């Protein structure tokens, strides 16, 4: 045999000489064969001996004892009598027919350098002033009691689950969510009906106590009225496939300050009175499997509202709105205890387009003229578990980020600057059931072309009592 | 006629394709049980790897799709997975595997549980009010769960029923044998400190007393206060500390150093006492699936009462089992017969009594004590690794060597390279004979790194006269001779 290169020959020789991973190549073959033979003989002898002994024993043995159930009948342990295929039941402390119950109170300390008015600045920012936005967190400087969330959930029958979440505030009670969801539809289909948080985007369906910050991100707060939560019906489909792909459509009554603000003829006789459902959305989420420790989910979503109305002192606007966006989430789950070195990165981009007509105005000449708003926003945020039970989070968010254009037809079109914010939070989770957080925000909102900057400081505690809540992705 | 035949053939094809039961198991030890009992008839997806705490996981889309595709969900239950499984289940939209359906199987629902709390009150920590769910470390309960599982699999795949039942019985028999052996090993053990209440079933079975818990309350990390109280209680006593890969080593290390418990291989108690409770003492890192899961599966290699020698006996009788993930060190002074013991495996010495049982299709990589070295070889280290099919990504400590010619390496560096040539390949069992020979201290440290980077589905058998380098590796020590 000839080797094309001299050192390749040397290499093979070396590998042979080293006999490094001598897989199965243990000893000279001949000797090995002999060893094998010897062993085989010994084994055979052993077997014969055993067979003889067994025969002897069976002659002398007492009648066989009743069937042993194996090692499980050790003192103190008796198998449960479950029939042949085992129990399909669940060992649960959630008592049989009562719904699972949990109570989550929240308290806050708040201060800012704007005499308590910092939170309202974005609603007054150029491009958004006078339009309906989310209510935000209505905090006074000093001590606040947040909303106390009361959750009931359980299975109604084999076909439906129900979840009802009430939010108790000092000034009243609201229904945050109340919906039924099917349990047993075939083919990966599920239908949800009631009042619920839409599954568009990633952050939208999170309750305030699931946020990584005290406050909602800016694109949701300003463009989606604080988040899409409405009365409606949702159908989702998770096809049987090697990769997670969730598709869903929703029909909502259409009641959201950002995209489906319906005031009706009562607010202004010129306003249309449309029947619901008026807001339709769709979403797709895909999550490639990238191993046990990491998860990535990418989503696309959008929606259209057939009725959106805005009323200011000078005018009434009536028309339609649509929005679209994309959400990206990456999570790293470290094996270290208590969330140490866990990572979450998430980012969403949201674009909103309102096509409105001026149906009423102080100046009658303006009536009938269009007013179109094309605006967007995004946030990027990350959370890192830098020590067991401690996380640090950072966020940058902006509205009117790349587009902030109000178009008044032949009266011209105006572009505005972006308003933005940067936040940092430090969170301590003594257990899964309690949380303490400190957060600092620094931001500037463009008002009348001037950057109005502000600082905010929050301290927050959240306590969760009752059944162990499930951690949604 | 032809058409119908074709059709029935197609149907047959469809049926046999359908015969595989897709199982989603929440933990790797349950995955092991399903695989052991289901054999080829099941396809198992494990949702949580063994180095994760099943109490604290997050429902991920990949879990949801595994559950979506599953015909059977096998979970631990009793609210162990409460924080994530319900959410993953509801996201999976698969009615076949909901509670009460034939596709839902909860291990804790098949056996009686201990430690039921009379009141569910979280001021006592994240308690499991329905009883201790950590049944997967109990071989007897696992046997019983295996029997129930065989019945369930038979319900889903009636054709395999008899086979499942036989496998479950075989598993129970093997577990029973091992329990007997463990009981013997653990007899008279002075006691165990647990991190969490996760080995209570096993310790009750072995009759080993529990001396305390590293956690002050379930789910609460150890406080300095609690640890110093433990130290006070345990000072001067003997015992072992058991904790898993996902539990912090800080508390156990502190306790071990302060209370001078005999923890780890370098215990102060002398070898005789050490061997008396070797199982508990040496298996200090009781990975949820890495240790006790595979322990109940077949070992890769078993020495049973082996006496080895050449013309006459040199060493023995020695017994040990090697499971995937194990690192076992045969330790003893030169001339004590360690190499003769290894020879019994490779054929270099004779087995005079007892037996050496290899797992099915076991591939062995063997690193000889004194590798032959040519003086002038124009071959780079990475080329050598390639030639020896050590294709795994080399660990950090080896990377600087990769571009160098092997004949320019120091003796210790060459030795390291040889070790990785074994560890970086596909063999399920790696035997290293005196790997620290020729090594300076930094190479010895690197060697410990290499062992640490070893794959969890293989076992490593190390022969050495000096076990100190194994301090950082979760190795078992078997003292030979004396
Ligand atoms: Zn909530
Ligand atoms: Zn537990």
CSV table of C-alpha atoms in Angstrom, one decimal, chain B residues 18-381:
chain,number,residue,atom,x,y,z
B,18,UNK,CA,-49.6,4.5,14.0
B,19,UNK,CA,-48.4,1.8,16.4
B,20,UNK,CA,-45.7,4.0,17.9
B,21,UNK,CA,-47.0,5.8,21.0
B,22,UNK,CA,-45.8,9.3,21.3
B,23,UNK,CA,-45.0,10.0,24.9
B,24,UNK,CA,-44.1,13.3,26.5
B,25,UNK,CA,-42.4,12.8,29.9
B,26,UNK,CA,-41.8,15.7,32.1
B,27,UNK,CA,-38.5,14.5,33.7
B,28,UNK,CA,-35.7,12.4,32.4
B,29,UNK,CA,-36.2,9.7,35.0
B,30,UNK,CA,-39.8,9.2,33.9
B,31,UNK,CA,-38.5,9.2,30.3
B,32,UNK,CA,-36.1,6.4,31.3
B,33,UNK,CA,-39.1,4.5,32.8
B,34,UNK,CA,-41.2,4.9,29.7
B,35,UNK,CA,-38.4,3.8,27.4
B,36,UNK,CA,-37.6,0.8,29.6
B,37,UNK,CA,-41.1,-0.4,29.5
B,38,UNK,CA,-42.2,0.8,26.1
B,39,UNK,CA,-39.1,-0.2,24.2
B,40,UNK,CA,-39.5,0.3,20.4
B,41,UNK,CA,-43.2,0.9,20.7
B,42,UNK,CA,-42.8,4.4,22.2
B,43,UNK,CA,-41.2,7.6,21.1
B,44,UNK,CA,-40.3,9.6,24.2
B,45,UNK,CA,-39.8,13.4,24.4
B,46,UNK,CA,-38.5,14.6,27.7
B,47,UNK,CA,-39.7,18.1,28.6
B,48,UNK,CA,-37.1,19.0,31.3
B,49,UNK,CA,-33.5,18.0,31.2
B,50,UNK,CA,-32.0,16.4,34.3
B,51,UNK,CA,-30.0,19.4,35.3
B,52,UNK,CA,-33.2,21.6,35.7
B,53,UNK,CA,-35.3,21.8,38.8
B,54,UNK,CA,-38.7,20.5,37.9
B,55,UNK,CA,-40.3,22.7,40.5
B,56,UNK,CA,-39.2,25.9,38.6
B,57,UNK,CA,-39.5,25.7,34.9
B,58,UNK,CA,-41.3,27.8,32.4
B,59,UNK,CA,-43.8,26.6,29.8
B,60,UNK,CA,-42.0,27.0,26.5
B,61,UNK,CA,-43.5,26.7,23.0
B,62,UNK,CA,-41.2,23.6,22.4
B,63,UNK,CA,-43.0,21.9,25.3
B,64,UNK,CA,-46.3,22.8,23.9
B,65,UNK,CA,-45.6,21.3,20.5
B,66,UNK,CA,-44.2,18.1,22.2
B,67,UNK,CA,-47.5,17.9,24.2
B,68,UNK,CA,-49.5,18.7,21.0
B,69,UNK,CA,-47.9,15.7,19.3
B,70,UNK,CA,-48.2,13.4,22.3
B,71,UNK,CA,-50.5,10.4,22.7
B,72,UNK,CA,-49.6,10.1,26.4
B,73,UNK,CA,-48.3,12.6,28.9
B,74,UNK,CA,-46.3,11.0,31.8
B,75,UNK,CA,-45.8,13.5,34.6
B,76,UNK,CA,-44.5,13.3,38.2
B,77,UNK,CA,-47.6,15.0,39.5
B,78,UNK,CA,-48.8,15.9,43.0
B,79,UNK,CA,-48.3,19.5,41.9
B,80,UNK,CA,-44.5,19.2,41.4
B,81,UNK,CA,-44.9,20.6,37.9
B,82,UNK,CA,-47.7,23.0,38.9
B,83,UNK,CA,-45.8,26.1,37.9
B,84,UNK,CA,-45.5,25.2,34.2
B,85,UNK,CA,-47.3,22.1,33.1
B,86,UNK,CA,-50.9,23.4,33.3
B,87,UNK,CA,-49.9,26.4,31.2
B,88,UNK,CA,-48.0,24.2,28.6
B,89,UNK,CA,-51.0,21.8,28.5
B,90,UNK,CA,-53.5,24.5,27.9
B,91,UNK,CA,-51.2,25.9,25.2
B,92,UNK,CA,-51.0,22.5,23.5
B,93,UNK,CA,-54.7,22.2,22.7
B,94,UNK,CA,-54.5,18.4,22.8
B,95,UNK,CA,-57.7,16.9,24.4
B,96,UNK,CA,-56.2,13.4,24.4
B,97,UNK,CA,-53.8,14.1,27.3
B,98,UNK,CA,-55.9,16.1,29.7
B,99,UNK,CA,-56.6,15.0,33.2
B,100,UNK,CA,-59.0,12.0,33.3
B,101,UNK,CA,-58.2,10.9,29.7
B,102,UNK,CA,-56.3,7.7,28.9
B,103,UNK,CA,-53.5,10.0,27.7
B,104,UNK,CA,-52.8,11.4,31.1
B,105,UNK,CA,-50.6,9.5,33.5
B,106,UNK,CA,-49.4,11.0,36.7
B,107,UNK,CA,-46.8,8.9,38.6
B,108,UNK,CA,-47.9,10.2,42.0
B,109,UNK,CA,-51.5,9.1,41.3
B,110,UNK,CA,-50.3,5.5,41.1
B,111,UNK,CA,-48.7,5.1,44.5
B,112,UNK,CA,-49.3,6.2,48.1
B,113,UNK,CA,-47.4,9.3,49.0
B,114,UNK,CA,-45.7,10.3,52.3
B,115,UNK,CA,-45.4,13.6,54.0
B,116,UNK,CA,-49.0,14.8,53.4
B,117,UNK,CA,-49.3,18.2,54.9
B,118,UNK,CA,-52.3,18.8,57.2
B,119,UNK,CA,-52.5,22.4,56.1
B,120,UNK,CA,-51.5,24.1,52.9
B,121,UNK,CA,-49.8,27.2,54.2
B,122,UNK,CA,-46.9,28.8,52.3
B,123,UNK,CA,-45.5,30.4,55.4
B,124,UNK,CA,-44.0,26.9,55.7
B,125,UNK,CA,-42.4,27.3,52.3
B,126,UNK,CA,-43.4,26.0,48.9
B,127,UNK,CA,-44.9,22.9,50.4
B,128,UNK,CA,-46.4,20.0,48.5
B,129,UNK,CA,-49.6,19.7,50.4
B,130,UNK,CA,-50.7,16.5,48.7
B,131,UNK,CA,-47.6,14.6,49.8
B,132,UNK,CA,-44.0,14.4,48.7
B,133,UNK,CA,-44.0,14.2,44.9
B,134,UNK,CA,-40.4,13.1,44.6
B,135,UNK,CA,-41.3,9.5,44.1
B,136,UNK,CA,-38.8,9.1,41.2
B,137,UNK,CA,-36.0,8.4,43.6
B,138,UNK,CA,-37.8,5.4,45.1
B,139,UNK,CA,-37.1,2.2,43.2
B,140,UNK,CA,-40.0,0.4,44.7
B,141,UNK,CA,-42.5,3.1,43.8
B,142,UNK,CA,-40.9,3.4,40.4
B,143,UNK,CA,-41.5,-0.3,39.9
B,144,UNK,CA,-45.1,0.1,40.9
B,145,UNK,CA,-45.5,3.1,38.6
B,146,UNK,CA,-43.8,1.0,35.9
B,147,UNK,CA,-46.5,-1.7,36.2
B,148,UNK,CA,-49.3,0.9,36.0
B,149,UNK,CA,-47.5,2.5,33.0
B,150,UNK,CA,-47.3,-0.9,31.3
B,151,UNK,CA,-51.1,-1.2,31.7
B,152,UNK,CA,-51.6,2.2,30.3
B,153,UNK,CA,-49.3,1.6,27.3
B,154,UNK,CA,-51.2,-1.6,26.7
B,155,UNK,CA,-54.4,0.4,26.6
B,156,UNK,CA,-52.9,2.7,23.9
B,157,UNK,CA,-51.1,-0.1,22.0
B,158,UNK,CA,-52.9,-3.4,22.8
B,159,UNK,CA,-50.5,-5.4,20.5
B,160,UNK,CA,-47.6,-4.6,22.8
B,161,UNK,CA,-49.4,-5.4,26.1
B,162,UNK,CA,-47.6,-8.6,27.0
B,163,UNK,CA,-44.2,-7.1,26.2
B,164,UNK,CA,-44.9,-4.0,28.3
B,165,UNK,CA,-45.9,-6.1,31.2
B,166,UNK,CA,-42.9,-8.3,30.9
B,167,UNK,CA,-40.6,-5.3,30.8
B,168,UNK,CA,-42.2,-3.8,33.8
B,169,UNK,CA,-41.8,-7.0,35.8
B,170,UNK,CA,-38.2,-7.2,34.6
B,171,UNK,CA,-37.6,-3.6,35.7
B,172,UNK,CA,-39.2,-4.4,39.1
B,173,UNK,CA,-37.0,-7.4,39.6
B,174,UNK,CA,-33.8,-5.5,38.7
B,175,UNK,CA,-34.8,-2.6,40.9
B,176,UNK,CA,-35.5,-5.1,43.7
B,177,UNK,CA,-32.1,-6.7,43.3
B,178,UNK,CA,-30.4,-3.4,43.4
B,179,UNK,CA,-32.4,-2.3,46.4
B,180,UNK,CA,-31.2,-5.3,48.3
B,181,UNK,CA,-27.6,-4.5,47.3
B,182,UNK,CA,-28.0,-0.8,48.3
B,183,UNK,CA,-29.5,-1.8,51.6
B,184,UNK,CA,-26.4,-3.8,52.3
B,185,UNK,CA,-24.2,-1.0,51.3
B,186,UNK,CA,-26.1,1.6,53.3
B,187,UNK,CA,-26.5,-0.5,56.4
B,188,UNK,CA,-25.4,1.3,59.5
B,189,UNK,CA,-25.0,4.6,57.6
B,190,UNK,CA,-24.9,7.4,60.2
B,191,UNK,CA,-27.3,9.6,58.3
B,192,UNK,CA,-27.8,12.1,55.5
B,193,UNK,CA,-28.4,15.8,55.1
B,194,UNK,CA,-30.6,16.6,52.2
B,195,UNK,CA,-30.9,19.8,50.3
B,196,UNK,CA,-34.6,19.4,49.6
B,197,UNK,CA,-37.1,16.8,50.6
B,198,UNK,CA,-36.3,14.9,47.4
B,199,UNK,CA,-34.7,11.7,48.5
B,200,UNK,CA,-36.9,10.9,51.5
B,201,UNK,CA,-38.5,7.9,49.9
B,202,UNK,CA,-35.1,6.4,49.1
B,203,UNK,CA,-33.7,7.1,52.5
B,204,UNK,CA,-36.7,5.6,54.3
B,205,UNK,CA,-36.2,2.6,52.1
B,206,UNK,CA,-32.6,2.3,53.0
B,207,UNK,CA,-33.2,3.0,56.6
B,208,UNK,CA,-30.8,5.9,56.6
B,209,UNK,CA,-31.7,8.7,59.0
B,210,UNK,CA,-32.2,12.2,57.7
B,211,UNK,CA,-30.1,14.6,59.8
B,212,UNK,CA,-31.5,17.8,58.4
B,213,UNK,CA,-32.1,19.9,55.3
B,214,UNK,CA,-30.0,22.6,53.7
B,215,UNK,CA,-33.1,24.5,52.8
B,216,UNK,CA,-34.7,26.2,55.9
B,217,UNK,CA,-38.1,25.7,54.3
B,218,UNK,CA,-39.0,24.0,51.0
B,219,UNK,CA,-38.2,26.3,48.1
B,220,UNK,CA,-36.3,28.8,50.2
B,221,UNK,CA,-32.6,29.1,49.7
B,222,UNK,CA,-30.4,28.5,52.8
B,223,UNK,CA,-29.8,31.5,55.0
B,224,UNK,CA,-26.5,31.9,57.0
B,225,UNK,CA,-28.6,31.6,60.1
B,226,UNK,CA,-30.1,28.3,59.2
B,227,UNK,CA,-26.8,26.9,58.1
B,228,UNK,CA,-25.0,27.9,61.3
B,229,UNK,CA,-27.8,26.2,63.3
B,230,UNK,CA,-27.3,23.1,61.2
B,231,UNK,CA,-23.5,23.2,61.8
B,232,UNK,CA,-24.2,23.5,65.5
B,233,UNK,CA,-26.5,20.4,65.4
B,234,UNK,CA,-24.2,18.3,63.3
B,235,UNK,CA,-20.7,19.3,64.5
B,236,UNK,CA,-18.5,16.2,64.8
B,237,UNK,CA,-21.2,13.9,63.6
B,238,UNK,CA,-20.7,11.6,60.6
B,239,UNK,CA,-22.9,11.5,57.6
B,240,UNK,CA,-23.3,12.6,54.0
B,241,UNK,CA,-24.8,15.5,52.2
B,242,UNK,CA,-26.9,14.8,49.1
B,243,UNK,CA,-27.8,17.4,46.6
B,244,UNK,CA,-28.5,17.6,42.9
B,245,UNK,CA,-26.9,19.5,40.0
B,246,UNK,CA,-29.5,22.2,40.1
B,247,UNK,CA,-29.1,22.9,43.8
B,248,UNK,CA,-26.5,25.4,44.8
B,249,UNK,CA,-23.3,23.8,46.1
B,250,UNK,CA,-22.6,26.7,48.4
B,251,UNK,CA,-24.7,25.6,51.4
B,252,UNK,CA,-23.6,22.0,51.2
B,253,UNK,CA,-19.9,23.1,50.9
B,254,UNK,CA,-20.2,25.4,53.8
B,255,UNK,CA,-21.8,22.8,56.0
B,256,UNK,CA,-19.3,20.1,55.0
B,257,UNK,CA,-16.4,22.4,55.8
B,258,UNK,CA,-17.8,23.7,59.0
B,259,UNK,CA,-19.3,20.6,60.5
B,260,UNK,CA,-16.5,18.4,59.1
B,261,UNK,CA,-19.0,15.9,57.8
B,262,UNK,CA,-17.4,13.1,55.8
B,263,UNK,CA,-18.4,14.5,52.5
B,264,UNK,CA,-16.7,13.7,49.2
B,265,UNK,CA,-13.9,11.3,48.6
B,266,UNK,CA,-11.4,12.8,50.9
B,267,UNK,CA,-13.3,12.1,54.0
B,268,UNK,CA,-11.4,12.0,57.3
B,269,UNK,CA,-13.0,8.9,58.5
B,270,UNK,CA,-10.6,6.3,57.1
B,271,UNK,CA,-11.3,3.8,54.4
B,272,UNK,CA,-13.0,1.1,56.4
B,273,UNK,CA,-15.8,3.4,57.6
B,274,UNK,CA,-15.9,5.1,54.2
B,275,UNK,CA,-16.7,1.9,52.5
B,276,UNK,CA,-19.4,1.1,55.0
B,277,UNK,CA,-21.7,3.8,53.5
B,278,UNK,CA,-20.0,4.2,50.2
B,279,UNK,CA,-23.1,4.7,48.2
B,280,UNK,CA,-24.3,7.7,50.2
B,281,UNK,CA,-20.9,9.1,50.7
B,282,UNK,CA,-19.6,9.1,47.2
B,283,UNK,CA,-22.7,9.8,45.2
B,284,UNK,CA,-22.8,13.3,46.5
B,285,UNK,CA,-24.1,14.8,43.3
B,286,UNK,CA,-27.3,13.0,43.0
B,287,UNK,CA,-28.4,14.4,39.6
B,288,UNK,CA,-32.1,13.8,39.3
B,289,UNK,CA,-31.7,11.8,36.1
B,290,UNK,CA,-28.0,11.5,35.8
B,291,UNK,CA,-27.5,9.4,38.9
B,292,UNK,CA,-30.5,7.6,40.2
B,293,UNK,CA,-32.4,7.5,36.9
B,294,UNK,CA,-29.8,5.5,35.0
B,295,UNK,CA,-28.9,3.6,38.1
B,296,UNK,CA,-32.2,1.8,37.6
B,297,UNK,CA,-31.5,1.2,34.0
B,298,UNK,CA,-28.9,-1.3,32.9
B,299,UNK,CA,-25.3,-0.5,33.8
B,300,UNK,CA,-22.7,-0.1,31.0
B,301,UNK,CA,-20.3,-2.3,32.8
B,302,UNK,CA,-20.6,-4.5,35.9
B,303,UNK,CA,-17.8,-6.2,37.9
B,304,UNK,CA,-19.3,-8.8,40.1
B,305,UNK,CA,-17.1,-10.3,42.8
B,306,UNK,CA,-14.2,-10.2,40.3
B,307,UNK,CA,-10.9,-11.8,41.3
B,308,UNK,CA,-8.4,-11.1,38.6
B,309,UNK,CA,-4.8,-12.2,38.2
B,310,UNK,CA,-2.4,-14.0,35.9
B,311,UNK,CA,-1.3,-17.4,37.1
B,312,UNK,CA,-2.6,-16.8,40.6
B,313,UNK,CA,-5.0,-14.2,42.0
B,314,UNK,CA,-3.7,-10.6,42.3
B,315,UNK,CA,-6.7,-8.6,43.3
B,316,UNK,CA,-10.3,-9.0,44.3
B,317,UNK,CA,-13.0,-9.8,44.9
B,318,UNK,CA,-14.2,-6.4,43.6
B,319,UNK,CA,-17.7,-5.4,42.6
B,320,UNK,CA,-19.0,-2.2,41.0
B,321,UNK,CA,-21.5,-1.0,38.5
B,322,UNK,CA,-20.8,1.8,36.0
B,323,UNK,CA,-23.7,3.7,34.7
B,324,UNK,CA,-23.9,6.5,32.0
B,325,UNK,CA,-22.6,9.7,33.6
B,326,UNK,CA,-20.5,7.9,36.1
B,327,UNK,CA,-16.8,8.6,36.8
B,328,UNK,CA,-15.3,5.8,38.9
B,329,UNK,CA,-11.8,6.0,40.1
B,330,UNK,CA,-9.9,2.8,41.1
B,331,UNK,CA,-7.4,4.2,43.6
B,332,UNK,CA,-4.5,2.5,45.3
B,333,UNK,CA,-0.8,2.6,45.5
B,334,UNK,CA,1.4,1.2,42.8
B,335,UNK,CA,1.4,-2.6,42.6
B,336,UNK,CA,-2.0,-2.9,44.4
B,337,UNK,CA,-3.5,-4.6,41.3
B,338,UNK,CA,-5.5,-1.8,39.8
B,339,UNK,CA,-4.2,-2.4,36.3
B,340,UNK,CA,-4.8,-6.1,36.7
B,341,UNK,CA,-8.4,-5.3,37.4
B,342,UNK,CA,-8.6,-3.3,34.2
B,343,UNK,CA,-6.8,-6.1,32.5
B,344,UNK,CA,-9.8,-8.3,33.3
B,345,UNK,CA,-11.8,-6.0,31.0
B,346,UNK,CA,-9.3,-5.8,28.2
B,347,UNK,CA,-8.1,-9.3,28.3
B,348,UNK,CA,-4.6,-8.5,29.5
B,349,UNK,CA,-5.3,-10.4,32.7
B,350,UNK,CA,-7.5,-13.4,33.6
B,351,UNK,CA,-10.7,-13.4,35.5
B,352,UNK,CA,-10.2,-16.2,38.1
B,353,UNK,CA,-13.7,-15.9,39.6
B,354,UNK,CA,-16.7,-13.6,39.4
B,355,UNK,CA,-17.7,-12.0,36.2
B,356,UNK,CA,-17.4,-8.9,34.1
B,357,UNK,CA,-20.6,-8.0,32.4
B,358,UNK,CA,-20.5,-5.5,29.5
B,359,UNK,CA,-23.7,-3.7,28.4
B,360,UNK,CA,-25.0,-4.6,25.0
B,361,UNK,CA,-22.8,-3.3,22.2
B,362,UNK,CA,-20.5,-1.5,24.6
B,363,UNK,CA,-17.7,0.4,22.8
B,364,UNK,CA,-14.6,1.0,24.9
B,365,UNK,CA,-11.8,3.6,24.4
B,366,UNK,CA,-8.7,2.6,26.4
B,367,UNK,CA,-5.9,4.9,27.2
B,368,UNK,CA,-2.8,3.0,28.0
B,369,UNK,CA,-0.6,3.8,30.9
B,370,UNK,CA,2.5,4.6,28.8
B,371,UNK,CA,1.5,5.6,25.3
B,372,UNK,CA,4.1,5.0,22.7
B,373,UNK,CA,5.7,8.2,21.3
B,374,UNK,CA,7.6,8.6,18.1
B,375,UNK,CA,10.2,11.2,18.3
B,376,UNK,CA,9.6,12.8,14.9
B,377,UNK,CA,6.0,13.0,13.7
B,378,UNK,CA,4.9,15.9,11.5
B,379,UNK,CA,1.4,15.8,12.7
B,380,UNK,CA,-0.6,18.5,14.5
B,381,UNK,CA,-2.6,17.8,17.6
